[in-house]
Amino acid sequence: MAQLLILTSAVDKEVLPALSLLSHRTRHIPAEAAQLVNTPNCDLIFIDARRDLASARSLCKILKTTGIGVPIVLVLTEGGLTAVSAEWGAADVVLESAGPAEVDTRIRLAIGRQVQEQSSSKIQASGVVIDEASYSARVHGRPLDLTFKEFELLRFFALNPSRVFTREQLLSEVWGYDYFGGTRTVDVHVRRLRAKLGDLESLIGTVRNVGYRFNFFEDENERLAQARNA
């Protein structure tokens, strides 16, 4: 059973009649931009696009701008199908006349695709979770306040666990070939990144006379043992 949010300006709120025959929980709010400031928690959003396609398109773009992490499905008449394009940012469309089985299937598929996309955009390694989609990182659930380059450096390390990189290689891969700064920049960023990792600072190991590597630990005991021996 999913939590569904329906954006509509219809007085009768019968946007998708088939929903009344399904067990999903639904909530209606006016299809107005001002109502999107504090959008209620939900698993999927239906936007009523049956009568006003222009407004529906604007709502789609506003929702995407806010970074909302749930799929958007447009409810349309058959005549409105030709107006919708990928630029709208909707995950799917459904006709207002669709039956319960079709509506339920589209809900399940849209939510399932969203979950898969979110999972594929995350890198998880040794207690660190890096979300490439939102450019954020967490350590055991604690958010890290990283600069752009610190995030890129952590991301690069996590994508290449146990591999040793020289400072020159890190400059090339993270900062780019057109960067003219010295290798000291790498040392400074590694030091700051370790400080922000806190108890997990040993994830970024130093290989003497070579460079750095991301230490992948199978469990917490292995990490603690590595930290004691450092």
mmCIF file of C-alpha atoms in Angstrom, residues 116-224:
data_model
loop_
_atom_site.group_PDB
_atom_site.id
_atom_site.type_symbol
_atom_site.label_atom_id
_atom_site.label_comp_id
_atom_site.label_asym_id
_atom_site.label_seq_id
_atom_site.Cartn_x
_atom_site.Cartn_y
_atom_site.Cartn_z
ATOM 1 C CA GLN A 116 16.266 1.336 -8.260
ATOM 2 C CA GLU A 117 17.492 4.703 -9.568
ATOM 3 C CA GLN A 118 18.161 6.002 -6.069
ATOM 4 C CA SER A 119 20.042 2.838 -5.133
ATOM 5 C CA SER A 120 22.191 2.984 -8.260
ATOM 6 C CA SER A 121 23.233 6.563 -7.506
ATOM 7 C CA LYS A 122 24.630 5.637 -4.090
ATOM 8 C CA ILE A 123 28.081 4.306 -3.282
ATOM 9 C CA GLN A 124 28.384 2.395 -0.014
ATOM 10 C CA ALA A 125 31.690 1.353 1.474
ATOM 11 C CA SER A 126 32.870 0.737 5.034
ATOM 12 C CA GLY A 127 30.181 2.806 6.742
ATOM 13 C CA VAL A 128 30.279 5.639 4.210
ATOM 14 C CA VAL A 129 27.256 6.299 1.970
ATOM 15 C CA ILE A 130 27.812 8.665 -0.949
ATOM 16 C CA ASP A 131 24.787 9.921 -2.854
ATOM 17 C CA GLU A 132 25.924 11.065 -6.282
ATOM 18 C CA ALA A 133 22.492 12.436 -7.164
ATOM 19 C CA SER A 134 22.383 14.927 -4.273
ATOM 20 C CA TYR A 135 26.160 15.392 -3.857
ATOM 21 C CA SER A 136 25.955 14.394 -0.212
ATOM 22 C CA ALA A 137 27.739 11.876 1.985
ATOM 23 C CA ARG A 138 27.065 10.270 5.347
ATOM 24 C CA VAL A 139 29.122 8.292 7.842
ATOM 25 C CA HIS A 140 26.996 5.837 9.830
ATOM 26 C CA GLY A 141 24.033 8.109 9.130
ATOM 27 C CA ARG A 142 25.823 11.316 10.122
ATOM 28 C CA PRO A 143 25.902 13.895 7.282
ATOM 29 C CA LEU A 144 29.312 15.204 6.233
ATOM 30 C CA ASP A 145 29.755 18.882 5.486
ATOM 31 C CA LEU A 146 32.025 18.576 2.449
ATOM 32 C CA THR A 147 33.233 21.070 -0.100
ATOM 33 C CA PHE A 148 32.837 20.134 -3.757
ATOM 34 C CA LYS A 149 36.447 18.908 -4.104
ATOM 35 C CA GLU A 150 36.306 17.028 -0.804
ATOM 36 C CA PHE A 151 33.197 15.246 -2.046
ATOM 37 C CA GLU A 152 34.823 14.456 -5.394
ATOM 38 C CA LEU A 153 37.938 13.136 -3.661
ATOM 39 C CA LEU A 154 35.936 10.904 -1.304
ATOM 40 C CA ARG A 155 33.820 9.684 -4.197
ATOM 41 C CA PHE A 156 36.889 8.832 -6.268
ATOM 42 C CA PHE A 157 38.483 6.939 -3.372
ATOM 43 C CA ALA A 158 35.280 4.973 -2.667
ATOM 44 C CA LEU A 159 34.930 3.989 -6.330
ATOM 45 C CA ASN A 160 38.483 2.619 -6.294
ATOM 46 C CA PRO A 161 38.897 0.826 -2.939
ATOM 47 C CA SER A 162 42.312 -0.585 -1.987
ATOM 48 C CA ARG A 163 44.003 0.911 -5.043
ATOM 49 C CA VAL A 164 46.988 3.168 -4.374
ATOM 50 C CA PHE A 165 47.135 6.543 -6.128
ATOM 51 C CA THR A 166 50.017 8.963 -6.290
ATOM 52 C CA ARG A 167 49.350 12.621 -5.603
ATOM 53 C CA GLU A 168 49.882 13.352 -9.283
ATOM 54 C CA GLN A 169 47.260 10.765 -10.241
ATOM 55 C CA LEU A 170 44.767 12.226 -7.780
ATOM 56 C CA LEU A 171 45.381 15.711 -9.146
ATOM 57 C CA SER A 172 44.721 14.447 -12.635
ATOM 58 C CA GLU A 173 41.599 12.405 -11.776
ATOM 59 C CA VAL A 174 39.928 14.742 -9.279
ATOM 60 C CA TRP A 175 41.166 18.207 -10.165
ATOM 61 C CA GLY A 176 41.666 17.617 -13.870
ATOM 62 C CA TYR A 177 44.510 17.957 -16.332
ATOM 63 C CA ASP A 178 44.065 21.723 -16.559
ATOM 64 C CA TYR A 179 44.789 22.254 -12.855
ATOM 65 C CA PHE A 180 48.112 24.001 -12.310
ATOM 66 C CA GLY A 181 48.394 23.735 -8.531
ATOM 67 C CA GLY A 182 50.947 21.557 -6.775
ATOM 68 C CA THR A 183 50.538 18.182 -5.120
ATOM 69 C CA ARG A 184 50.373 19.923 -1.752
ATOM 70 C CA THR A 185 46.722 20.565 -2.595
ATOM 71 C CA VAL A 186 46.051 16.830 -2.356
ATOM 72 C CA ASP A 187 47.633 16.592 1.092
ATOM 73 C CA VAL A 188 45.554 19.509 2.366
ATOM 74 C CA HIS A 189 42.283 18.040 1.095
ATOM 75 C CA VAL A 190 43.094 14.588 2.435
ATOM 76 C CA ARG A 191 43.837 16.062 5.859
ATOM 77 C CA ARG A 192 40.556 17.994 5.895
ATOM 78 C CA LEU A 193 38.612 14.983 4.647
ATOM 79 C CA ARG A 194 40.079 12.758 7.350
ATOM 80 C CA ALA A 195 39.123 15.310 9.997
ATOM 81 C CA LYS A 196 35.526 15.304 8.776
ATOM 82 C CA LEU A 197 35.398 11.494 8.673
ATOM 83 C CA GLY A 198 36.182 11.509 12.402
ATOM 84 C CA ASP A 199 36.416 7.953 13.743
ATOM 85 C CA LEU A 200 36.618 6.694 10.165
ATOM 86 C CA GLU A 201 39.665 8.778 9.227
ATOM 87 C CA SER A 202 41.648 5.544 8.783
ATOM 88 C CA LEU A 203 39.566 4.836 5.675
ATOM 89 C CA ILE A 204 42.012 7.006 3.783
ATOM 90 C CA GLY A 205 45.377 5.390 4.276
ATOM 91 C CA THR A 206 48.821 6.759 3.514
ATOM 92 C CA VAL A 207 51.210 4.601 1.525
ATOM 93 C CA ARG A 208 54.664 5.915 2.401
ATOM 94 C CA ASN A 209 56.610 7.425 -0.508
ATOM 95 C CA VAL A 210 53.732 6.648 -2.882
ATOM 96 C CA GLY A 211 50.416 8.315 -2.069
ATOM 97 C CA TYR A 212 47.002 7.398 -0.705
ATOM 98 C CA ARG A 213 44.412 4.657 -0.909
ATOM 99 C CA PHE A 214 40.880 4.005 0.329
ATOM 100 C CA ASN A 215 40.933 1.161 2.845
ATOM 101 C CA PHE A 216 37.981 -1.186 2.467
ATOM 102 C CA PHE A 217 37.072 -2.936 5.723
ATOM 103 C CA GLU A 218 34.879 -6.011 5.874
ATOM 104 C CA ASP A 219 33.658 -5.143 9.365
ATOM 105 C CA GLU A 220 34.153 -2.732 12.280
ATOM 106 C CA ASN A 221 36.655 -4.987 14.080
ATOM 107 C CA GLU A 222 38.957 -4.948 11.060
ATOM 108 C CA ARG A 223 38.799 -1.149 10.923
ATOM 109 C CA LEU A 224 39.609 -0.801 14.633
#
